[in-house]
Amino acid sequence: MKNYLASALIIAASFSSASAQDKRIEKKIDSVLKLMTLDEKIGQLNQYTGDRDATGPITNNPNKLKDIRDGKLGSMLNVRGAAETRAVQEVAMQSRMKIPLIFGLDVIHGYRVTFPIPLAEAASWDLNEMENAARVAGRETAASGIHWTFAPMVDIARDPRWGRVMEGAGEDTYLGSQIARARVKGFQGKGLGNLDAIMACAKHFAAYGAAIAGRDYNSVDMSEHTLWETYLPPFKAAVDAGAATFMNSFNTLNGIPATGNAYLQRDILKGQWKYTGFVVSDWGSIGEMIAHGYAKDKAQAAELAIKAGSDMDMESRSYLPSLAKLVTDKKVSLALIDDAVRRILRKKFELGLFDDPYRFSNPTRQEQELNSPQNRAASLKMAEKSIVLLKNEKQILPLSKNLKKIAVIGPLAKSEKDMQGFWSVAWENDKLVSLYEGLKNKVGNNTELLYAKGCSITDSSKTGFAEAIETAKQADVVIIAAGETLDMTGEAKSKTNIHIPGVQEDLIKAIQATGKPVVVLLMAGRPLIFNWTADNVPAIMYTWWLGSEAGNAMANVLFGDYNPAGKLPMTFPRDEGQIPLYYNYLSTGRPSKSDKDRNYKSAYLDSPNSPKFAFGYGLSYTTFDYSNLNLSKTQMAIGEKITVNITLKNTGKYDGEEVVQLYLQDKFASVVRPVKELKDFRKVMLKAGETKNISFVIDKEKLSFYNQQLKWGAEPGDFKLMIGTASDNIKLEKDFTLTN
């Protein structure tokens, strides 16, 4: 990693980037800074949690309100509601400078109305709908007096053992970048200062998704090429979309904690990318550099963090007691403090908090927004689009609405709370729709619903199997709800075993043995391993954790009122031994041509190389035909473009959506390129029998990559274009050449 930049360069970069900002706001910031004492400036860099549920160790502090009055706080998290935020803000208005607080909260997939977990939303491949989900969450959050969410998480994740995969968009850099842009736009709406907009926070900067062995908070070790090629682009997309803030990550990157990593925060983010927002540490991560062995105490941790570009200290209590002395001792320049304070004040001015500190704390607006039926309707629509149909032999699905008896079996069949998923906002008397309730709403009195739990999620008891088998025998069709509880995947929820927990798959085997038609719904926050079920059960849907309207969404898909169109945003492995597993791998010198090609090839003796379900995979109740691939030309100069056209036809009997996926391969380059890379996609609705022409454009940007010198550009050579319905199901392909 590079050495720290000199303070003079930092100041110059700050002034240069600020020149593009609103000059009026910059003058106001100058005026405020001139009036502030050093202690008050340091106070702006300090964030405490409120008394609600926390995601890290809370430092007991009975003097929080006094610290606010004394100007020792710039922000609080875990304070919510119009009344609560106003009351705390009133305390801030008693401080000498009367600088308003920013209130932040982890609004990861919905606020009052819960949407599907982010990984599930990514399975929709529907950028407009994901932007709208963030828009609804932003409106609800802003109406509750909150200014800032710690989302979106844009970490690329290729290891499903890592619990935080549920927070992101999956394994692919291109898809992840598009989703990062959509979510930032959703949260921030038409811009900060609007009463329905909140600050987005792109996290975790950077490479957190590559934690070694999938163990949360673990080290990351990778080449700079991989960092730039795979893990940084979604963050750059967030910058380009205007993300107000960034959060650094818990991990070390090549031996340097991200919180104290000047290469990431000074050189790349605030330097090359000219980022003018501010960076907040993750919970306690400044102080955690002591445990890393990178800082000897909190004073040194504070020095390293502020020099590296961490502007705000979330809950480590390192900046407040240390920075003033560090400035006095000339270990930290005042210019660094002023730069960090300037970035934070800028957002407070942009939010309009200096004009009216209470403008977001409006009980009337809160009541209207948090009880909006339109918001629940948006959650239902997003949930339907997030479901992935993995298998549908003999067209068991969609179910007939004339069925007399349906058996609903499994430990998650009547669960409501688990439908909310991890990283959701807790509410008393929350209204969550279980699968059973959703089916009951759908079938009414015409169909009898039978129920048996069968087993619990994690224990080894099979005492409930007999009842479940007898229940199944009475039904026309059996729906089994299996998977994880909401606290099995998320932060600090890493696992070495990602098979379906407990004896649930044994329950599925027992029910399948009855001979009844079986549909399995798998509810989880990560890709699970379920090989027997995948091989033997005729119909399987992956429903993730779908949020407030989960049961209604599942019922709509089961009965065909919505035709599933989801595609997997992560590869599903056959075994943990394959992990990390992803579609856009680099070929070796001895590539295996098939799962049986193992003799002195890059292959396993005891398992196929291929995944159980590939990235981009997902079925529909209808079928699609791909034909007539046409390129406007097969040779293009670097400044030119190629137009690609195909014909897509719905050849089935149901209206449905298809995600047409375009992949490219650079056959020979100065750096080995992946066997294929997603470079574009279209989500297309076709009525039964309808045909549409689908167009793509290939330009220099789609052909570019980072070379050995980390220079971005395209190299002349031969390329393969592939279009298909999944990364392992290419329907059309053609070669073309980029000329110099």
XYZ file of C-alpha atoms in Angstrom:
740
model
C 0.000 0.000 0.000
C 1.113 3.570 -0.608
C 2.350 5.907 2.097
C 0.140 8.604 3.548
C -0.292 11.711 1.453
C 1.149 14.913 2.869
C -1.305 17.212 4.628
C -0.733 19.900 2.017
C -1.853 17.561 -0.750
C -4.926 16.571 1.219
C -5.913 20.200 1.733
C -5.363 20.952 -1.958
C -7.503 17.996 -2.990
C -10.231 19.099 -0.589
C -10.300 22.664 -1.945
C -10.179 21.402 -5.526
C -13.142 19.079 -5.055
C -15.039 21.707 -3.084
C -14.829 24.103 -6.033
C -17.481 22.007 -7.750
C -19.843 22.308 -4.797
C -22.465 24.896 -4.105
C -20.429 28.061 -3.434
C -23.078 29.403 -1.111
C -22.844 26.361 1.145
C -19.053 26.472 1.109
C -19.106 30.080 2.343
C -21.444 29.092 5.164
C -19.148 26.222 6.118
C -16.221 28.623 6.207
C -18.157 30.893 8.557
C -19.073 28.058 10.901
C -15.530 26.654 10.968
C -14.093 30.046 11.950
C -16.380 30.172 14.991
C -15.699 26.642 16.217
C -13.200 25.678 18.871
C -10.952 22.658 18.307
C -13.020 20.624 20.770
C -16.225 21.500 18.925
C -14.664 20.483 15.636
C -13.630 17.132 17.082
C -17.156 16.727 18.446
C -18.514 16.787 14.885
C -16.383 13.723 14.124
C -17.960 11.701 16.923
C -21.015 9.413 16.698
C -22.824 7.685 19.565
C -25.570 5.099 19.466
C -28.929 5.623 21.103
C -30.488 3.122 23.470
C -32.125 0.880 20.895
C -30.790 -2.435 19.554
C -27.141 -2.152 18.557
C -24.862 -4.119 16.268
C -21.745 -3.856 18.364
C -20.468 -3.367 21.910
C -22.044 -0.293 23.507
C -19.902 1.922 25.695
C -21.928 2.765 28.780
C -22.285 6.530 28.877
C -24.870 8.101 31.185
C -23.726 11.543 30.020
C -24.845 11.349 26.378
C -27.172 14.317 26.648
C -24.507 16.387 28.397
C -22.036 15.526 25.643
C -24.573 16.718 23.079
C -25.071 20.000 24.948
C -21.306 20.406 25.127
C -20.966 20.034 21.356
C -19.173 16.694 21.564
C -21.392 14.880 19.035
C -21.945 15.256 15.312
C -24.292 12.320 14.833
C -26.308 9.623 16.540
C -27.503 6.264 15.299
C -30.332 4.063 16.569
C -32.542 7.038 17.419
C -35.787 6.952 15.482
C -39.242 8.429 15.291
C -40.374 12.031 14.841
C -40.790 12.628 18.578
C -37.575 10.915 19.643
C -35.358 12.586 17.054
C -36.867 15.991 17.800
C -36.252 15.588 21.524
C -32.584 14.731 21.001
C -32.173 17.471 18.409
C -33.557 19.991 20.907
C -30.660 19.086 23.186
C -28.198 19.766 20.356
C -29.783 23.187 19.928
C -28.705 23.963 23.497
C -25.035 23.687 22.526
C -22.964 26.834 22.027
C -22.768 26.502 18.238
C -26.237 24.975 17.828
C -24.997 22.628 15.105
C -27.714 20.048 14.365
C -27.144 16.308 14.678
C -27.421 13.815 11.842
C -29.523 10.768 12.803
C -28.583 7.462 11.176
C -30.133 3.994 11.182
C -29.493 0.651 9.484
C -32.325 0.728 6.960
C -31.137 -2.235 4.915
C -34.300 -3.533 3.243
C -37.170 -1.349 4.314
C -38.114 0.703 7.349
C -41.731 0.313 8.513
C -42.607 -1.937 5.599
C -40.002 -4.660 5.172
C -38.874 -5.508 1.651
C -37.032 -8.701 0.622
C -33.443 -8.915 1.804
C -31.065 -7.194 -0.666
C -29.734 -10.483 -2.075
C -33.306 -11.529 -2.831
C -34.035 -8.206 -4.516
C -30.907 -8.718 -6.615
C -32.474 -11.956 -7.862
C -35.166 -9.863 -9.528
C -32.609 -8.260 -11.882
C -35.170 -5.440 -11.939
C -33.274 -2.180 -11.427
C -36.371 0.018 -11.489
C -38.093 -2.047 -8.836
C -34.992 -2.087 -6.624
C -34.695 1.672 -6.929
C -38.352 1.975 -5.973
C -37.868 -0.295 -2.950
C -35.084 1.988 -1.726
C -37.275 5.004 -2.553
C -40.105 3.712 -0.352
C -37.649 2.929 2.445
C -36.154 6.394 2.076
C -39.539 8.106 2.298
C -40.568 6.157 5.385
C -37.210 6.714 7.060
C -37.144 10.439 6.365
C -40.692 10.752 7.713
C -39.439 9.356 11.031
C -36.859 12.074 11.535
C -33.905 10.016 10.272
C -31.458 11.500 7.788
C -29.107 8.669 6.937
C -29.109 4.948 6.196
C -26.069 2.681 6.348
C -26.887 1.148 2.982
C -26.431 -0.011 0.300
C -23.859 -2.702 0.957
C -22.069 -3.055 -2.360
C -19.484 -5.693 -1.437
C -18.974 -8.369 -4.068
C -19.493 -11.736 -2.334
C -18.384 -15.087 -3.745
C -18.479 -17.123 -0.551
C -21.907 -18.112 0.804
C -20.332 -19.145 4.106
C -20.062 -15.401 4.791
C -23.284 -14.397 6.525
C -23.361 -10.893 5.122
C -24.018 -12.104 1.577
C -27.675 -11.396 2.387
C -26.977 -7.634 2.496
C -25.497 -7.309 -0.973
C -26.134 -7.959 -4.647
C -24.197 -11.191 -5.065
C -21.061 -12.230 -6.907
C -21.014 -10.226 -10.126
C -19.264 -6.883 -10.521
C -21.401 -5.596 -13.402
C -24.741 -6.520 -11.844
C -23.542 -5.292 -8.463
C -22.541 -1.929 -9.937
C -25.924 -1.457 -11.597
C -27.727 -2.310 -8.365
C -25.479 -0.013 -6.315
C -26.429 2.864 -8.596
C -30.141 2.044 -8.397
C -30.194 1.821 -4.609
C -28.289 5.070 -4.091
C -30.712 6.847 -6.414
C -33.630 5.302 -4.560
C -32.537 6.398 -1.101
C -31.535 9.895 -2.182
C -34.435 10.519 -4.540
C -34.295 13.923 -6.211
C -31.466 14.990 -3.945
C -30.575 15.825 -0.367
C -32.688 18.606 1.038
C -35.934 17.075 -0.159
C -38.026 15.906 2.768
C -38.336 12.382 1.372
C -34.605 11.875 0.737
C -32.045 10.322 3.064
C -28.277 10.000 2.751
C -27.071 6.714 1.301
C -23.883 5.091 2.607
C -21.890 2.815 0.308
C -20.271 0.091 2.394
C -17.909 -1.546 3.248
C -14.892 0.140 1.723
C -13.310 -2.113 0.647
C -13.103 -5.817 -0.251
C -14.982 -6.971 2.874
C -16.827 -9.566 0.781
C -13.575 -11.474 0.287
C -13.030 -12.228 3.987
C -10.803 -15.315 4.124
C -12.739 -18.578 4.640
C -16.003 -16.626 4.639
C -15.454 -15.744 8.298
C -16.865 -12.373 9.243
C -14.406 -9.628 10.244
C -11.534 -11.756 8.896
C -8.535 -10.572 6.889
C -8.562 -10.049 3.127
C -5.553 -10.795 0.951
C -5.741 -10.084 -2.768
C -3.833 -8.592 -5.666
C -4.382 -4.964 -6.580
C -5.588 -6.202 -9.957
C -8.402 -8.193 -8.343
C -9.221 -5.251 -6.082
C -9.615 -2.871 -9.016
C -11.175 -5.348 -11.423
C -13.716 -7.019 -9.154
C -14.276 -5.260 -5.833
C -13.939 -1.506 -6.455
C -16.298 -0.927 -9.428
C -19.559 -1.028 -7.403
C -18.103 1.626 -5.085
C -17.182 3.791 -8.069
C -20.743 3.348 -9.326
C -22.003 4.570 -5.947
C -19.735 7.632 -6.171
C -20.998 8.370 -9.678
C -24.591 8.025 -8.448
C -23.912 10.668 -5.796
C -23.732 8.554 -2.629
C -23.573 11.047 0.244
C -21.368 8.929 2.500
C -19.077 5.903 2.591
C -18.380 3.449 5.397
C -15.050 1.720 5.737
C -14.783 -1.978 6.514
C -13.690 -4.152 9.436
C -11.160 -6.202 7.487
C -7.498 -5.725 6.860
C -6.566 -5.492 3.187
C -3.124 -6.896 2.435
C -2.057 -6.255 6.016
C -3.566 -2.776 6.530
C -6.909 -2.300 8.338
C -9.353 -0.587 5.983
C -10.160 1.969 8.690
C -6.538 3.111 8.695
C -5.939 2.533 5.002
C -4.885 5.777 3.304
C -4.535 4.053 -0.059
C -8.247 3.253 -0.070
C -9.619 6.396 1.508
C -7.154 9.142 0.567
C -5.569 7.977 -2.671
C -8.513 6.243 -4.343
C -11.757 7.579 -2.860
C -10.931 11.195 -2.058
C -8.052 11.437 -4.515
C -8.595 9.675 -7.837
C -12.387 9.627 -7.513
C -12.588 13.191 -6.090
C -15.191 12.158 -3.551
C -16.625 15.084 -1.546
C -18.850 13.182 0.881
C -17.629 11.911 4.234
C -16.427 8.529 5.465
C -17.760 6.982 8.661
C -16.033 4.106 10.393
C -17.903 0.873 10.910
C -18.980 0.197 14.485
C -15.901 0.528 16.702
C -13.510 -0.187 13.836
C -11.111 2.640 14.706
C -10.504 1.189 18.166
C -10.379 -2.317 16.713
C -7.097 -1.470 15.001
C -5.574 -2.186 18.427
C -6.789 -5.796 18.288
C -5.493 -6.009 14.716
C -2.064 -5.189 16.060
C -1.844 -2.045 13.939
C -2.213 0.531 16.740
C -0.930 0.307 20.304
C -3.735 2.354 21.879
C -6.756 4.507 21.031
C -4.635 7.607 20.580
C -2.547 5.958 17.899
C -5.668 4.432 16.362
C -7.225 7.898 16.148
C -4.075 9.289 14.536
C -3.934 6.506 11.954
C -7.636 6.752 11.136
C -7.860 10.521 10.689
C -4.716 10.561 8.556
C -6.088 7.711 6.452
C -9.333 9.555 5.741
C -11.872 8.253 8.268
C -13.946 11.349 8.998
C -16.390 10.121 11.643
C -15.796 7.703 14.525
C -18.765 5.396 15.042
C -18.845 4.257 18.654
C -15.160 3.496 19.250
C -14.686 6.614 21.399
C -11.213 7.120 19.938
C -11.425 10.570 18.351
C -13.032 12.474 21.215
C -10.389 11.804 23.892
C -7.376 11.777 21.550
C -7.482 14.199 18.633
C -7.031 17.470 20.522
C -3.751 16.319 22.069
C -2.630 14.869 18.746
C -3.153 18.296 17.170
C -1.392 20.058 20.065
C 1.529 17.648 19.772
C 1.601 18.311 16.003
C 1.077 14.643 15.206
C -2.144 15.524 13.375
C -2.525 18.765 11.428
C -5.496 21.050 12.049
C -6.045 20.958 8.295
C -6.970 17.272 8.532
C -9.542 18.013 11.248
C -10.989 20.917 9.257
C -11.252 18.765 6.136
C -13.230 16.091 7.978
C -15.488 18.637 9.696
C -16.073 20.440 6.405
C -17.307 17.223 4.780
C -19.770 16.561 7.615
C -21.042 20.138 7.807
C -21.558 20.099 4.050
C -24.075 17.279 4.380
C -25.859 19.035 7.237
C -26.250 22.123 5.069
C -27.365 20.040 2.070
C -29.991 18.329 4.239
C -31.281 21.745 5.248
C -30.718 21.086 8.951
C -29.129 24.467 9.608
C -32.273 26.148 8.249
C -34.585 23.933 10.306
C -33.096 21.220 12.567
C -36.531 19.643 13.033
C -37.701 19.629 9.418
C -37.675 15.823 9.210
C -39.365 15.303 12.601
C -42.982 15.767 11.576
C -45.483 13.455 13.370
C -48.237 14.087 10.807
C -46.051 13.153 7.852
C -44.763 10.156 9.796
C -48.278 8.858 10.457
C -49.257 9.197 6.818
C -46.123 7.632 5.372
C -45.778 4.708 7.776
C -49.316 3.471 7.213
C -49.364 3.717 3.451
C -51.055 0.788 1.654
C -49.065 1.794 -1.427
C -45.842 0.964 0.416
C -47.053 -2.550 1.246
C -48.109 -2.980 -2.367
C -44.570 -2.055 -3.433
C -43.173 -4.623 -1.000
C -45.474 -7.303 -2.441
C -44.412 -6.513 -5.996
C -40.724 -6.631 -5.063
C -41.235 -9.934 -3.224
C -42.910 -11.567 -6.219
C -40.055 -10.511 -8.477
C -37.434 -11.852 -6.034
C -38.596 -15.488 -6.098
C -36.501 -17.892 -8.179
C -38.079 -21.016 -9.665
C -35.346 -23.663 -9.565
C -37.253 -26.702 -10.767
C -40.695 -27.513 -12.168
C -40.848 -31.055 -13.537
C -44.140 -32.221 -15.009
C -45.373 -28.633 -14.701
C -46.635 -29.132 -11.161
C -46.633 -25.353 -10.932
C -48.620 -23.214 -11.140
C -51.095 -24.926 -8.851
C -54.703 -25.337 -9.867
C -57.181 -23.178 -7.989
C -59.562 -26.157 -7.967
C -57.502 -28.243 -5.541
C -59.582 -29.590 -2.673
C -56.844 -30.149 -0.083
C -53.362 -28.668 0.215
C -50.952 -29.838 2.902
C -48.662 -27.104 4.205
C -45.756 -28.712 6.044
C -42.521 -27.563 7.609
C -41.103 -25.473 10.438
C -41.366 -22.246 8.431
C -44.893 -22.772 7.107
C -46.542 -20.613 9.773
C -43.564 -18.472 10.699
C -44.129 -14.738 10.435
C -41.058 -13.242 12.077
C -38.595 -15.232 9.957
C -40.157 -13.760 6.821
C -38.795 -10.374 7.893
C -35.208 -11.548 7.531
C -32.045 -10.350 9.193
C -31.122 -6.636 9.330
C -34.725 -5.487 9.587
C -36.143 -2.731 11.763
C -37.935 -4.085 14.837
C -41.539 -3.000 15.451
C -44.061 -3.954 18.100
C -47.131 -5.791 16.786
C -45.616 -5.955 13.319
C -47.793 -7.312 10.519
C -45.922 -10.010 8.614
C -47.659 -12.504 6.339
C -46.651 -16.152 6.730
C -46.817 -18.697 3.913
C -49.822 -20.340 5.548
C -51.672 -17.049 5.877
C -50.820 -16.109 2.318
C -52.232 -19.401 1.037
C -55.334 -18.943 3.162
C -55.830 -15.478 1.689
C -55.476 -16.957 -1.791
C -57.668 -20.063 -1.692
C -60.468 -18.815 0.544
C -63.086 -21.382 1.510
C -62.873 -23.455 -1.663
C -59.731 -25.319 -0.649
C -58.930 -26.926 2.694
C -55.474 -26.222 4.099
C -53.933 -28.969 6.204
C -50.935 -28.223 8.399
C -48.168 -30.116 10.162
C -44.911 -28.667 11.428
C -42.961 -31.900 10.943
C -39.832 -30.779 12.790
C -38.040 -27.772 14.177
C -35.394 -26.005 12.141
C -32.269 -26.953 14.060
C -32.963 -29.924 16.343
C -32.523 -33.598 15.502
C -35.954 -34.845 16.562
C -38.130 -36.623 14.009
C -41.083 -37.173 16.303
C -43.253 -34.916 14.146
C -42.593 -36.839 10.936
C -45.457 -39.293 11.376
C -48.058 -36.547 11.684
C -46.578 -34.739 8.695
C -46.681 -37.916 6.565
C -50.307 -38.596 7.455
C -51.205 -34.994 6.692
C -49.467 -35.205 3.312
C -51.328 -38.406 2.394
C -54.664 -36.608 2.737
C -53.747 -33.803 0.321
C -53.811 -33.289 -3.429
C -50.476 -31.492 -3.278
C -47.911 -30.827 -0.557
C -46.086 -27.536 -0.010
C -43.019 -27.808 2.242
C -41.505 -24.695 3.808
C -37.880 -25.303 4.861
C -34.729 -23.288 5.364
C -33.209 -20.947 7.939
C -34.427 -18.788 10.771
C -33.811 -15.077 10.277
C -30.828 -15.089 12.646
C -28.873 -17.764 10.759
C -27.554 -15.465 8.027
C -26.377 -11.894 8.511
C -23.593 -10.039 10.270
C -21.532 -12.350 12.503
C -23.456 -15.346 11.076
C -20.696 -17.129 9.173
C -21.008 -20.912 8.838
C -18.827 -23.793 7.705
C -21.907 -25.914 6.982
C -24.470 -24.316 4.688
C -26.639 -27.386 4.146
C -30.330 -27.144 5.060
C -30.220 -27.084 8.888
C -31.324 -29.935 11.158
C -33.436 -32.813 9.846
C -35.463 -30.720 7.423
C -34.128 -32.516 4.353
C -35.004 -35.839 5.994
C -38.529 -34.497 6.386
C -38.574 -33.633 2.683
C -37.441 -37.187 1.860
C -40.191 -38.660 4.009
C -42.899 -36.536 2.392
C -41.574 -37.174 -1.105
C -41.835 -40.916 -0.391
C -45.627 -40.607 -0.027
C -45.905 -40.238 -3.783
C -47.841 -37.009 -3.506
C -46.866 -34.038 -5.731
C -44.405 -31.996 -3.667
C -43.360 -28.359 -3.930
C -40.466 -27.220 -1.725
C -40.046 -23.562 -0.816
C -36.592 -22.760 0.543
C -36.392 -19.687 2.755
C -32.912 -18.405 3.569
C -30.534 -15.461 3.459
C -27.739 -17.213 1.573
C -27.325 -19.971 -1.021
C -27.884 -23.281 0.758
C -26.811 -26.801 -0.232
C -29.696 -29.230 -0.749
C -28.493 -31.816 -3.247
C -31.010 -34.572 -2.467
C -33.914 -32.180 -2.684
C -32.579 -30.665 -5.906
C -32.215 -34.113 -7.493
C -35.463 -35.703 -6.323
C -38.191 -33.145 -5.628
C -40.105 -32.147 -8.777
C -40.790 -28.494 -7.934
C -38.551 -26.103 -5.972
C -38.716 -22.361 -5.410
C -36.070 -20.288 -3.652
C -37.967 -17.640 -1.764
C -35.221 -16.140 0.432
C -36.695 -13.861 3.129
C -39.293 -11.760 1.378
C -40.412 -9.247 3.991
C -43.815 -7.982 5.100
C -45.801 -9.490 2.220
C -43.861 -12.764 1.979
C -46.805 -15.145 2.264
C -48.969 -13.286 -0.221
C -46.092 -13.122 -2.713
C -45.406 -16.860 -2.422
C -49.089 -17.662 -2.853
C -49.350 -15.445 -5.934
C -46.414 -17.248 -7.538
C -47.551 -20.731 -6.512
C -50.933 -20.211 -8.157
C -49.618 -18.409 -11.218
C -51.025 -14.967 -10.509
C -47.417 -13.887 -10.931
C -45.129 -15.834 -13.245
C -41.700 -16.144 -11.558
C -38.838 -14.465 -13.391
C -36.042 -14.311 -10.800
C -32.462 -15.272 -11.674
C -29.784 -16.244 -9.166
C -27.314 -13.452 -8.325
C -24.964 -15.979 -6.707
C -23.733 -19.417 -7.698
C -25.140 -22.278 -5.596
C -22.439 -24.867 -4.806
C -22.810 -28.641 -4.542
C -20.482 -28.743 -1.561
C -18.647 -26.350 0.736
C -15.377 -27.713 -0.666
C -16.027 -25.865 -3.946
C -16.172 -22.452 -2.246
C -15.376 -19.790 -3.369
C -17.318 -20.619 -6.500
C -18.341 -18.149 -9.187
C -19.107 -18.193 -12.894
C -16.507 -15.699 -14.187
C -13.414 -17.643 -13.229
C -10.072 -17.612 -15.036
C -9.196 -20.608 -17.154
C -6.168 -22.632 -16.098
C -3.493 -24.156 -18.316
C -5.248 -27.490 -17.871
C -8.941 -26.656 -18.053
C -11.487 -29.399 -17.499
C -13.801 -29.620 -20.512
C -16.595 -31.348 -18.594
C -17.410 -32.687 -15.147
C -16.016 -36.084 -16.235
C -12.751 -34.665 -17.588
C -10.493 -35.197 -14.546
C -7.267 -36.839 -15.729
C -4.493 -34.357 -14.881
C -6.939 -31.497 -15.295
C -8.024 -28.759 -12.909
C -10.778 -30.837 -11.314
C -11.930 -32.598 -8.163
C -11.809 -36.373 -7.726
C -14.925 -36.453 -5.579
C -17.131 -33.758 -7.079
C -17.954 -32.110 -10.384
C -16.490 -28.657 -10.937
C -19.878 -27.316 -11.971
C -22.258 -25.732 -9.458
C -25.647 -27.077 -8.503
C -27.298 -23.923 -9.816
C -25.356 -21.367 -11.837
C -25.274 -17.598 -11.661
C -28.138 -16.164 -13.707
C -30.231 -19.355 -13.485
C -33.973 -19.251 -12.990
C -37.022 -20.802 -14.644
C -40.438 -19.518 -15.681
C -43.854 -21.107 -16.129
C -43.458 -20.306 -19.801
C -40.620 -20.957 -22.253
C -38.545 -18.642 -24.416
C -36.849 -19.158 -27.751
C -33.679 -17.253 -28.680
C -32.893 -16.832 -32.386
C -31.572 -14.596 -35.169
C -28.412 -13.275 -33.538
C -27.149 -10.466 -35.741
C -24.153 -8.158 -35.312
C -24.070 -4.896 -37.263
C -20.432 -5.760 -38.025
C -17.875 -8.312 -36.929
C -14.961 -5.876 -36.831
C -14.927 -2.611 -34.901
C -12.300 0.027 -34.289
C -11.752 1.217 -30.723
C -13.896 4.315 -31.226
C -16.757 2.455 -32.907
C -19.725 0.408 -31.695
C -21.433 -2.836 -32.647
C -25.199 -3.173 -32.454
C -26.385 -6.634 -31.434
C -29.896 -7.861 -32.191
C -31.677 -11.076 -31.299
C -35.238 -12.335 -31.559
C -36.903 -13.471 -28.346
C -40.186 -15.378 -28.493
C -42.461 -16.542 -25.690
C -43.199 -20.096 -26.858
C -45.289 -21.132 -23.853
C -48.866 -20.527 -22.730
C -48.211 -17.981 -19.981
C -47.265 -14.330 -20.172
C -43.865 -13.921 -18.575
C -40.624 -12.006 -18.149
C -37.209 -13.148 -19.289
C -33.820 -11.761 -18.280
C -31.744 -11.849 -21.451
C -28.092 -11.942 -20.402
C -25.158 -10.804 -22.548
C -21.700 -12.175 -21.751
C -18.349 -11.448 -23.365
C -15.014 -13.248 -23.441
C -11.740 -11.589 -24.388
C -10.010 -14.611 -25.932
C -6.392 -13.435 -25.692
C -5.143 -10.440 -23.685
C -2.145 -9.094 -21.796
C -3.866 -10.245 -18.604
C -5.787 -13.532 -18.491
C -9.484 -12.728 -18.762
C -12.478 -14.646 -17.332
C -14.132 -17.385 -19.365
C -17.153 -15.089 -19.576
C -18.271 -11.798 -18.038
C -21.758 -10.349 -17.752
C -21.705 -7.037 -19.619
C -25.393 -6.235 -20.131
C -28.897 -7.597 -19.641
C -32.500 -6.822 -20.496
C -35.568 -7.805 -18.520
C -38.347 -8.254 -21.069
C -42.072 -8.935 -20.651
C -43.662 -11.038 -23.407
C -47.234 -12.176 -23.737
C -47.779 -15.817 -24.646
C -46.787 -16.239 -28.290
C -45.318 -12.741 -28.547
C -42.011 -12.002 -30.286
C -39.708 -9.046 -29.649
C -36.433 -7.803 -31.052
C -33.856 -7.229 -28.292
C -30.925 -4.897 -28.907
C -27.585 -4.343 -27.188
C -24.640 -2.089 -27.981
C -21.019 -3.188 -27.659
C -18.575 -0.323 -27.166
C -15.029 0.180 -25.941
C -16.172 0.376 -22.301
C -17.660 -3.126 -22.411
C -14.391 -4.473 -23.779
C -12.101 -2.668 -21.333
C -10.253 -4.065 -18.325
C -7.350 -3.213 -16.020
C -4.013 -4.263 -17.465
C -0.858 -5.174 -15.531
C -0.180 -1.493 -14.835
C -3.786 -1.039 -13.598
C -4.592 1.123 -16.608
C -8.193 0.871 -17.793
C -8.644 0.288 -21.514
C -9.487 -2.092 -24.335
C -6.941 -4.111 -26.283
C -7.344 -5.069 -29.951
C -8.116 -8.742 -30.398
C -10.771 -11.416 -30.766
C -13.883 -11.615 -28.613
C -16.705 -14.058 -28.144
C -20.209 -12.690 -27.607
C -22.652 -14.977 -25.786
C -26.353 -14.427 -25.103
C -28.388 -16.739 -22.942
C -30.817 -17.358 -20.135
C -28.107 -18.140 -17.547
C -24.318 -18.103 -17.331
C -24.285 -21.858 -18.053
C -27.082 -21.822 -20.624
C -25.867 -19.814 -23.595
C -28.325 -19.874 -26.492
C -26.524 -17.778 -29.108
C -22.897 -16.843 -29.687
C -20.732 -15.169 -32.286
C -17.161 -13.916 -32.578
C -16.043 -10.393 -33.426
C -12.755 -8.498 -33.539
C -11.607 -5.205 -32.052
C -9.060 -3.558 -34.332
C -6.468 -0.943 -33.481
